[in-house]
Amino acid sequence: MTSPHSRQRRLGRSRLLTGAVAGAVVAGGLTAISNAAEGGGSGSAADGRARAGLAAQVEALGRGAVSVPTGEGNLVSWRLLGTDPDAVAFNVYRGGTKLTEQPVEDSTNFLDKGAESGAEYTVAAVVDGKEQDPSKPAKRFTGEGGSLEVPIKAPKGGDGYTYEANDASVGDLDGDGDLDLVLKWQPTNAKDNSQSGVTGSTVVDAYTLEGDQLWRIDLGRNIRSGAHYTQFQVYDYDGDGRAEVAMKTADGTKDGAGKVIGDADADHRDSGGYVLEGPEFLTMFNGKTGSALDTVDYVPGRGKVGDWGDDYGNRVDRFLAGTAYLDGEKPSLIMSRGMYTRSVVAAWDFDGTSLKQRWVFDSDKHKGYGGQGSHSLSIADADQDGKDEVVFGSMAVDDDGSGLWSAGTGHGDAQHIGDLDPRHEGLEYFKVSEDSSRPGSLYLDPANGEKLWDTPAGSDNGRGVAADITADNPGPEMWSAADGSMRDAAGDAAGDKPGSINFLSWWDGDPTRELLDGTRIDKYGDGRLLTAQGTHSNNGSKANPSLSGDILGDWREELALPTADNTALRIYSTPHKTDQRITTLLHDPMYRTGLAWQNTGYNQPPHTSFFLGDGMKKAPRPKITTPHK
């Protein structure tokens, strides 16, 4: 393994001192220098936005209270909002009875011992000694295994195929402060781009958490079905307090109001089922009604199929999508095409009526940037200027659409960026490589693409994960399919490699992250924490959930999986008490955009802009704004 550990440590120290000086300029005192040098979190992406005087616009959310049976009683948990005062405390009520002798100040959960699982709870914030209005009643997780079941309705199948619930996302579609679900249905005859064959159409639904269906969009025959074809984004782009939904469309797409986009009779499929001609569109949909708000030509168009790496239609239709705060404050839509050879990334803004192109990055116009894409992308303030970059495999596109860096290490299947190591200034980036002639896995500085360490070339390294999963080793652990070791931030062996190399979840009471694989959550070294009986994972061996993230309750992450018969989306929330008080991760813009792009390509878990792990200092409060309704 090429592992320049001493160079990495020198670089880390240099960057810490640089960050400390910058902190002193902003804070005007020696304390800022001291905290930064000690790894006190001054290098988080949230700090980059604060130093730039920027505040990201995020959702105006309710408390999101939940009640989960534990065997001892019910664990009630709720959100600490980014807009709450720092000193806010909370009272908990069962029915009309207050359960808290003193308001809860040190966490955002409360164990009601001995209570029946069906009890009803509300939570009331206490500000300056005055109790505020109560929350909406807590969602009661009284279903199978301590879950909340959201009824869903499968589309009607066709000749030889049915539908399975696939990837999901969340957003406040109607502006009531509660998150709603957007769910992709995939036909059982869906195909990988490398496989020929006609598929059924892809269908996208919206549901409230109570199971009310808001709308259904049928993308039609001219959008082929498979993991790489339809990437959808759910986000409030125009700042009106209600999320929109964006995705690629084509002739025959039917919106949620029943209106057809383009030519309803057109059929552009060839004998192999590929769609290699005909118009391609990008549509922004109303999140509440599913009606099309604006439709424009998809950028980039396919042009010559062979320009993307093959002539039969595989690589031309590899799409990714994301949402980024390119100006540090307002979200923009990111759509792309290509990853193996040519890659084009386009940024769009939406004003409530029209999509407007912000910029287009084309690897053909930037030497060294071709062939660097992965099967997913990440959004992060990579260079710590307060504005988001698009981290696109082995390259990064700056907030203004210029090339930030290219590491030149080629295509890969998985990537993880976040404040993985609190001792190292800024963010860190771990990825794996598919090309057997390139390093198997890499640990990079995402500010400039500099390689901190790598592992030997020689195989298609198809999986990789990075997170702090054990208190036995400071900072992150990283492991991958083709590497026999789990590694620490210096690239050294750091214990037995987990058997799971798929997903992650903050699930139990401590800040280290757990292992999510298929329908199971495990604690590294301690075994099984959850088995979601009667559910299924998605996307074959990738075994990812429909959604995993902090969508309800306190800062821990929920797990959403379809039931085995695809009649419900079953959501699990943690039954474990915690003493950690952390602002809802939905109000960390980097985590929130990570939740939005989770459904893209080969699904990857979101990461926070600050270090959330063993030995963490007090979690930072975000610099955000919420829409005026």
XYZ file of C-alpha atoms in Angstrom:
629
model
C 0.000 0.000 0.000
C 1.238 3.478 -0.849
C 0.680 5.231 2.469
C 2.462 8.573 2.960
C 1.502 8.766 6.608
C 4.113 11.314 7.634
C 3.131 13.591 4.747
C -0.521 13.273 5.737
C 0.230 14.258 9.316
C 2.284 17.257 8.178
C -0.522 18.299 5.854
C -3.133 17.867 8.577
C -1.101 20.018 10.964
C -0.543 22.718 8.329
C -4.228 22.881 7.510
C -5.188 23.034 11.184
C -2.953 26.059 11.721
C -4.327 27.750 8.617
C -7.875 27.161 9.828
C -6.987 28.454 13.250
C -5.715 31.734 11.854
C -8.849 32.126 9.744
C -10.941 31.445 12.834
C -9.037 34.098 14.757
C -9.785 36.694 12.076
C -13.488 35.965 12.336
C -13.696 35.486 16.075
C -11.143 38.132 16.970
C -9.476 36.159 19.751
C -6.876 33.586 20.724
C -9.520 31.099 21.910
C -10.539 30.383 18.330
C -6.946 29.451 17.512
C -6.763 27.136 20.502
C -10.027 25.360 19.729
C -9.110 24.873 16.082
C -5.699 23.466 16.896
C -7.320 20.983 19.248
C -9.670 19.781 16.525
C -12.684 21.440 18.074
C -14.760 21.335 14.926
C -13.639 24.659 13.417
C -13.126 22.930 10.091
C -16.689 21.734 9.564
C -18.617 22.717 6.456
C -21.059 24.544 8.707
C -18.177 26.751 9.877
C -17.218 27.508 6.281
C -20.712 28.873 5.681
C -20.632 30.860 8.920
C -17.239 32.392 8.087
C -18.657 33.474 4.749
C -21.675 35.062 6.464
C -24.107 32.757 4.650
C -27.223 31.017 5.942
C -28.763 28.112 4.030
C -32.513 28.044 3.528
C -33.959 24.795 4.898
C -37.388 23.398 5.772
C -39.567 24.891 8.502
C -40.320 21.717 10.430
C -42.518 20.682 13.327
C -41.276 18.661 16.297
C -41.656 15.316 14.499
C -42.353 13.594 17.824
C -42.484 9.795 17.920
C -43.307 7.164 20.527
C -41.538 3.796 20.265
C -42.211 0.811 22.579
C -39.051 -0.393 24.328
C -40.134 -3.266 26.599
C -39.822 -0.941 29.584
C -42.357 1.573 28.344
C -42.299 4.100 25.517
C -39.374 6.155 24.289
C -40.653 9.575 23.233
C -38.248 11.589 21.078
C -38.506 14.819 19.128
C -36.545 17.323 17.051
C -34.287 20.053 18.350
C -34.752 22.521 15.505
C -32.013 24.675 14.075
C -34.290 27.653 14.685
C -34.745 26.869 18.413
C -32.932 29.009 20.998
C -29.829 27.310 22.351
C -31.331 27.121 25.859
C -34.674 25.619 24.835
C -35.998 22.823 27.084
C -39.004 20.533 26.721
C -41.948 19.186 28.674
C -43.486 15.840 27.744
C -47.185 15.042 28.146
C -49.057 11.736 28.071
C -52.588 12.774 27.221
C -53.160 15.768 29.500
C -50.659 14.658 32.151
C -47.259 16.292 32.316
C -44.579 13.635 32.820
C -41.531 15.858 33.297
C -41.011 17.315 36.772
C -38.393 19.604 35.250
C -38.159 20.375 31.519
C -35.756 18.104 29.614
C -32.594 20.104 28.916
C -29.824 17.602 28.164
C -31.394 15.543 25.359
C -34.462 15.331 23.149
C -35.899 12.043 24.363
C -37.793 10.771 27.409
C -38.511 7.210 28.564
C -42.033 6.832 29.949
C -41.557 3.670 31.986
C -44.461 1.260 32.285
C -46.686 3.041 29.783
C -48.877 1.177 27.293
C -47.628 1.202 23.712
C -50.715 2.990 22.391
C -50.395 5.999 24.694
C -50.618 9.444 23.105
C -47.888 12.015 23.668
C -47.192 15.664 22.925
C -44.085 17.746 23.523
C -43.974 21.443 24.425
C -40.902 23.660 24.163
C -39.992 25.830 27.143
C -38.281 29.141 26.294
C -37.170 31.555 29.034
C -39.293 29.621 31.495
C -42.453 29.927 29.395
C -44.075 26.853 27.896
C -44.907 27.142 24.200
C -47.758 25.536 22.270
C -47.752 21.725 22.264
C -46.575 19.715 19.282
C -48.795 17.601 17.123
C -49.414 14.176 18.706
C -46.403 11.875 18.469
C -46.425 9.246 15.736
C -46.973 5.894 17.458
C -44.635 3.128 16.292
C -46.848 0.248 17.335
C -46.551 -1.874 14.184
C -44.449 -4.983 13.574
C -41.198 -4.792 15.509
C -41.902 -1.245 16.714
C -42.630 0.379 13.366
C -44.935 2.817 11.623
C -46.623 1.421 8.528
C -47.515 3.801 5.703
C -49.978 2.166 3.265
C -48.887 2.327 -0.389
C -50.638 1.262 -3.604
C -48.732 -0.636 -6.287
C -49.398 0.338 -9.912
C -51.050 -2.210 -12.142
C -48.482 -4.453 -13.789
C -48.299 -5.534 -17.406
C -47.486 -8.526 -19.551
C -45.220 -10.663 -17.366
C -44.291 -8.017 -14.797
C -45.527 -6.493 -11.564
C -44.267 -3.568 -9.478
C -42.044 -3.389 -6.431
C -41.553 -0.409 -4.142
C -38.042 0.931 -4.656
C -36.214 4.110 -3.588
C -37.899 6.853 -1.573
C -37.218 10.418 -0.512
C -38.872 12.982 1.756
C -39.946 16.608 1.660
C -42.675 18.825 3.059
C -44.885 18.692 -0.016
C -47.834 20.645 1.380
C -46.100 23.088 3.731
C -47.595 21.798 6.989
C -44.250 21.191 8.744
C -44.510 17.402 8.359
C -42.399 15.440 5.922
C -44.124 13.487 3.158
C -42.842 10.536 1.148
C -41.999 10.324 -2.554
C -41.677 6.694 -3.657
C -40.386 5.209 -6.903
C -42.073 2.039 -8.162
C -39.909 -0.146 -10.376
C -41.269 -2.927 -12.626
C -39.915 -6.412 -12.071
C -38.605 -6.402 -15.659
C -36.380 -3.352 -15.035
C -32.957 -3.632 -16.646
C -29.436 -2.529 -16.027
C -28.200 -0.291 -18.842
C -25.910 -3.086 -20.010
C -28.885 -5.415 -20.550
C -31.260 -5.316 -23.497
C -35.008 -5.842 -23.159
C -38.211 -3.838 -23.030
C -39.266 -2.689 -19.555
C -42.449 -1.422 -17.973
C -42.597 2.269 -17.161
C -41.296 3.806 -13.945
C -43.957 5.226 -11.642
C -43.477 7.791 -8.864
C -45.995 8.343 -6.035
C -46.357 10.789 -3.154
C -47.856 9.880 0.233
C -48.342 11.553 3.568
C -47.044 9.639 6.590
C -50.679 8.754 7.289
C -50.840 6.927 3.943
C -52.897 9.448 1.949
C -51.831 9.284 -1.679
C -51.245 12.795 -3.029
C -50.485 11.956 -6.659
C -48.968 9.514 -9.141
C -46.609 10.314 -12.030
C -46.147 7.707 -14.797
C -42.926 8.406 -16.683
C -44.160 6.424 -19.688
C -42.663 4.097 -22.251
C -39.879 6.464 -23.318
C -38.144 6.440 -19.930
C -36.539 3.022 -19.534
C -36.673 1.433 -16.068
C -33.544 0.608 -14.093
C -31.299 1.927 -11.356
C -29.434 4.385 -13.599
C -32.310 5.922 -15.553
C -34.533 7.799 -13.095
C -32.946 9.922 -10.383
C -35.431 12.212 -8.633
C -34.926 15.160 -6.308
C -37.352 16.353 -3.631
C -36.539 19.826 -2.268
C -38.013 23.281 -1.766
C -36.195 25.063 -4.584
C -38.251 28.270 -4.742
C -38.437 28.905 -0.985
C -42.230 28.916 -0.710
C -42.243 26.363 2.132
C -43.380 23.474 -0.066
C -41.044 20.985 -1.724
C -40.949 20.420 -5.470
C -40.044 17.182 -7.253
C -37.678 17.124 -10.244
C -36.826 14.312 -12.651
C -36.040 13.506 -16.275
C -39.151 13.045 -18.460
C -39.967 12.241 -22.086
C -42.759 12.008 -24.623
C -45.712 10.300 -22.941
C -44.907 11.129 -19.320
C -48.169 11.709 -17.438
C -48.023 14.160 -14.535
C -49.939 13.937 -11.259
C -52.877 15.862 -12.704
C -53.182 13.474 -15.670
C -51.621 15.846 -18.210
C -49.257 14.318 -20.779
C -45.860 15.861 -21.477
C -44.841 15.884 -25.149
C -46.341 13.460 -27.659
C -48.579 10.894 -25.969
C -48.395 8.498 -28.942
C -44.636 8.540 -29.501
C -42.691 5.315 -29.006
C -38.933 5.799 -29.336
C -37.847 2.350 -28.110
C -35.644 0.244 -30.368
C -35.763 -3.547 -30.697
C -33.553 -3.927 -27.628
C -35.775 -1.720 -25.480
C -33.293 1.169 -25.453
C -34.480 4.749 -26.013
C -31.775 6.309 -28.188
C -33.797 8.902 -30.080
C -36.588 11.352 -29.450
C -36.734 14.412 -27.184
C -35.559 14.351 -23.576
C -36.936 16.700 -20.935
C -36.331 17.902 -17.406
C -39.523 18.639 -15.480
C -40.135 20.388 -12.178
C -43.340 19.115 -10.565
C -45.564 20.681 -7.919
C -44.924 18.603 -4.798
C -48.472 18.892 -3.504
C -50.364 18.058 -6.710
C -47.789 16.351 -8.942
C -48.652 18.702 -11.805
C -45.847 19.809 -14.117
C -44.715 23.361 -13.351
C -42.052 23.727 -16.046
C -40.498 21.430 -18.631
C -37.259 22.190 -20.486
C -34.884 20.208 -22.689
C -32.666 17.871 -20.697
C -29.062 19.059 -20.592
C -27.005 17.547 -21.963
C -28.861 15.893 -24.798
C -27.632 12.472 -25.861
C -26.100 13.720 -29.136
C -24.097 10.890 -30.674
C -24.542 7.768 -28.559
C -20.953 6.678 -29.167
C -19.562 9.851 -27.604
C -20.408 8.467 -24.152
C -18.372 5.255 -24.338
C -20.286 2.654 -26.387
C -22.637 2.449 -29.364
C -25.524 0.367 -27.997
C -26.977 2.650 -25.304
C -25.353 1.662 -22.022
C -23.168 4.579 -20.993
C -25.173 7.307 -22.697
C -27.985 6.823 -20.185
C -26.091 6.917 -16.893
C -27.696 9.748 -14.937
C -27.102 11.249 -11.480
C -28.897 14.017 -9.601
C -28.456 16.155 -6.515
C -29.260 19.422 -4.776
C -26.588 21.973 -3.859
C -26.342 25.383 -2.199
C -24.140 26.818 -4.938
C -24.467 30.361 -3.588
C -24.380 29.143 0.021
C -27.991 30.131 0.675
C -30.507 28.898 -1.933
C -30.747 25.330 -3.252
C -30.075 24.566 -6.910
C -30.915 21.404 -8.835
C -28.014 19.299 -10.165
C -28.530 16.892 -13.078
C -25.864 14.975 -14.977
C -25.164 12.514 -17.757
C -22.231 10.154 -18.201
C -19.502 8.919 -15.878
C -17.214 6.410 -17.618
C -15.842 8.681 -20.344
C -17.514 12.042 -20.909
C -19.383 13.561 -17.938
C -21.633 16.609 -18.102
C -23.074 18.245 -14.974
C -25.773 20.942 -15.227
C -27.050 23.247 -12.482
C -30.546 24.729 -12.500
C -32.416 27.308 -10.428
C -36.214 27.381 -10.008
C -38.127 30.566 -9.138
C -41.555 29.005 -8.642
C -42.467 29.241 -12.316
C -39.468 28.546 -14.523
C -36.278 26.493 -14.575
C -33.231 28.594 -15.413
C -29.856 27.110 -16.218
C -27.106 28.361 -13.898
C -24.127 26.615 -15.534
C -22.973 23.500 -17.391
C -19.717 21.642 -16.761
C -18.528 19.407 -19.623
C -15.497 17.179 -19.040
C -14.712 17.407 -22.775
C -13.774 21.053 -22.154
C -11.569 20.388 -19.116
C -8.404 18.370 -19.625
C -8.042 15.494 -17.142
C -11.688 15.445 -16.068
C -13.001 12.764 -18.424
C -13.797 9.291 -17.091
C -13.734 10.266 -13.429
C -17.409 9.767 -12.479
C -18.779 7.327 -9.920
C -22.146 5.580 -9.639
C -23.201 8.308 -7.221
C -22.300 11.890 -6.435
C -21.910 13.883 -3.223
C -22.688 17.484 -2.372
C -20.356 19.235 0.077
C -18.584 22.510 0.751
C -15.364 20.823 -0.260
C -13.169 23.934 -0.290
C -14.703 25.522 2.827
C -15.804 28.782 1.182
C -19.407 28.434 2.358
C -20.706 27.282 -1.040
C -21.345 23.717 -2.183
C -19.351 21.724 -4.697
C -20.397 18.652 -6.674
C -18.015 15.836 -5.760
C -18.321 13.603 -8.791
C -16.218 10.496 -8.246
C -12.559 11.352 -8.801
C -13.270 14.973 -9.620
C -15.058 17.950 -8.113
C -16.982 20.746 -9.829
C -16.729 24.102 -8.048
C -19.790 26.125 -7.044
C -19.408 28.334 -10.151
C -19.322 25.391 -12.578
C -15.557 25.383 -13.088
C -13.341 22.395 -12.401
C -12.089 22.408 -8.800
C -9.834 19.338 -9.081
C -9.409 15.957 -10.728
C -7.565 13.207 -8.879
C -7.334 11.165 -12.079
C -8.118 7.878 -10.333
C -11.082 6.948 -12.502
C -14.537 5.459 -12.057
C -15.820 3.893 -8.838
C -18.934 2.467 -7.213
C -19.009 4.123 -3.768
C -17.876 7.356 -2.126
C -18.167 9.019 1.295
C -17.451 12.637 2.193
C -17.955 14.380 5.524
C -16.164 15.602 8.609
C -14.938 12.062 9.161
C -11.869 12.977 11.239
C -12.110 15.820 13.808
C -8.307 16.006 14.061
C -7.984 17.001 10.415
C -9.066 20.433 9.239
C -12.036 20.489 6.892
C -13.757 17.500 5.312
C -12.349 14.126 4.264
C -13.204 11.902 1.304
C -13.024 8.111 0.880
C -13.811 6.296 -2.353
C -13.188 3.001 -4.132
C -12.139 2.297 -7.733
C -13.584 -0.046 -10.331
C -10.568 0.112 -12.641
C -8.096 -2.612 -11.656
C -5.203 -0.425 -12.853
C -6.052 2.329 -10.330
C -5.691 2.333 -6.526
C -8.272 0.050 -4.921
C -9.382 2.683 -2.431
C -8.341 6.254 -1.716
C -8.489 8.781 1.110
C -8.460 12.299 -0.316
C -8.488 15.906 0.756
C -11.672 17.127 -1.000
C -10.485 20.749 -0.899
C -7.875 20.034 -3.566
C -8.096 16.332 -4.492
C -4.722 15.522 -2.934
C -4.312 11.845 -2.121
C -3.565 11.251 1.560
C -3.229 7.480 1.181
C -4.390 4.659 -1.038
C -4.430 0.866 -1.264
C -2.906 -1.206 -4.064
C -4.424 -1.561 -7.504
C -5.327 -4.911 -8.994
C -9.071 -5.513 -8.724
C -12.529 -4.083 -9.253
C -13.196 -2.819 -5.729
C -16.987 -2.686 -5.789
C -17.885 -1.548 -2.267
C -16.527 0.817 0.344
C -17.711 2.498 3.549
C -16.362 5.221 5.840
C -17.685 6.132 9.311
C -16.771 6.157 12.986
C -18.144 2.737 13.973
C -16.092 1.975 17.107
C -14.757 3.860 20.107
C -11.642 1.653 20.049
C -10.039 3.838 17.388
C -10.146 7.649 17.218
C -11.789 9.134 14.150
C -13.136 7.174 11.184
C -12.845 3.581 10.069
C -12.765 2.759 6.348
C -13.105 -0.585 4.647
C -13.792 -1.967 1.186
C -14.543 -5.217 -0.590
C -11.107 -5.844 -2.075
C -9.059 -4.767 0.951
C -8.534 -7.279 3.744
C -8.194 -4.600 6.430
C -10.335 -2.005 8.084
C -8.244 1.191 8.109
C -7.959 4.298 10.254
C -7.449 7.907 9.169
C -3.732 7.270 8.600
C -4.412 4.267 6.362
C -3.184 1.753 8.936
C -4.978 -1.486 9.842
C -7.472 -0.794 12.630
C -9.241 -4.005 13.633
C -11.381 -6.659 11.987
C -13.203 -5.595 8.842
C -17.016 -5.661 9.209
C -18.934 -8.205 7.182
C -21.290 -5.454 6.017
C -20.140 -3.075 3.256
C -23.429 -1.430 2.302
C -25.106 1.223 4.452
C -24.884 3.010 7.799
C -27.236 4.193 10.541
C -27.021 6.236 13.739
C -29.326 3.952 15.683
C -28.425 3.327 19.307
C -27.674 5.824 22.083
C -24.017 6.616 21.442
C -22.665 8.748 18.566
C -20.757 5.974 16.756
C -22.558 4.757 13.653
C -24.081 1.321 13.161
C -23.986 -1.046 10.175
C -27.088 -1.260 7.990
C -27.173 -4.134 5.522
C -30.360 -5.225 3.806
C -33.040 -5.478 6.497
C -30.648 -5.641 9.480
C -28.835 -3.174 11.720
C -25.758 -4.387 13.614
C -23.433 -2.825 16.154
C -19.789 -3.342 15.221
C -18.445 -5.939 17.648
C -21.759 -6.320 19.500
C -24.124 -7.996 17.044
C -27.705 -7.514 15.959
C -29.783 -4.495 17.006
C -32.684 -4.803 14.553
C -34.068 -7.391 12.162
C -36.885 -5.944 10.072
C -39.018 -9.043 9.613
C -41.396 -9.163 6.658
C -39.650 -6.481 4.597
C -37.323 -6.398 1.602
C -34.321 -4.320 0.571
C -33.804 -2.894 -2.897
C -31.485 -2.982 -5.905
C -30.164 -6.530 -5.708
C -26.829 -7.067 -4.027
C -26.662 -3.365 -3.147
C -29.324 -4.281 -0.544
C -30.186 -0.687 0.268
C -33.364 0.491 2.015
C -35.969 2.673 0.383
C -34.643 5.391 2.678
C -32.429 5.716 5.735
C -32.086 9.020 7.537
C -33.140 11.342 10.321
C -36.725 11.984 9.227
C -38.567 11.824 12.587
C -37.857 11.968 16.310
C -34.449 13.063 17.589
C -31.176 13.081 15.636
C -30.986 9.294 15.207
C -31.847 7.814 11.815
C -35.026 6.035 10.791
C -35.105 3.042 8.443
C -37.791 2.772 5.730
C -38.300 -0.546 3.941
C -41.162 -1.920 1.816
C -43.114 -4.804 3.254
C -42.583 -8.115 1.480
C -45.936 -7.774 -0.313
C -45.313 -4.107 -1.254
C -48.505 -2.900 0.424
C -46.792 -0.612 2.944
C -43.612 1.297 3.559
C -42.543 0.274 7.048
C -40.570 2.860 9.028
C -38.488 1.862 12.057
C -37.288 4.314 14.711
C -34.810 3.610 17.490
C -36.038 2.329 20.885
C -32.731 3.248 22.575
C -32.425 6.168 24.974
C -29.616 8.656 24.412
C -27.973 11.404 26.426
C -26.824 13.216 23.271
C -28.529 16.519 22.447
C -28.006 17.254 18.731
C -29.947 19.492 16.372
C -32.059 17.526 13.894
C -29.770 16.442 11.079
C -32.378 17.750 8.640
C -31.152 21.236 9.538
C -27.542 20.417 8.651
C -27.588 21.465 4.955
C -24.916 18.942 3.955
C -26.782 16.063 5.578
C -30.111 17.300 4.166
C -28.797 17.414 0.605
C -27.255 13.975 1.208
C -30.691 12.666 2.100
C -32.000 14.173 -1.156
C -29.383 12.496 -3.376
C -29.467 9.180 -1.498
C -31.700 7.607 -4.185
C -29.190 8.444 -6.937
C -27.403 5.624 -8.786
C -25.890 3.193 -6.297
C -27.461 4.574 -3.136
C -25.080 5.869 -0.468
C -25.809 7.097 3.082
C -25.690 10.808 3.965
C -22.947 12.277 6.158
C -22.875 15.324 8.413
C -20.852 18.504 7.925
C -19.511 18.151 11.481
C -17.876 15.215 13.232
C -20.564 13.014 14.784
C -18.764 10.167 16.523
C -16.999 8.992 19.632
C -15.344 11.780 21.601
C -17.154 14.492 19.662
C -17.362 17.935 21.150
C -20.686 19.677 21.572
C -22.518 19.485 18.258
C -22.582 22.844 16.460
C -25.761 24.797 15.891
C -26.450 25.397 12.192
C -26.594 28.794 10.483
C -29.883 28.527 8.580
C -33.037 30.322 7.570
C -36.516 28.915 6.955
C -39.113 30.116 4.410
C -41.789 32.638 5.346
C -45.183 31.090 4.720
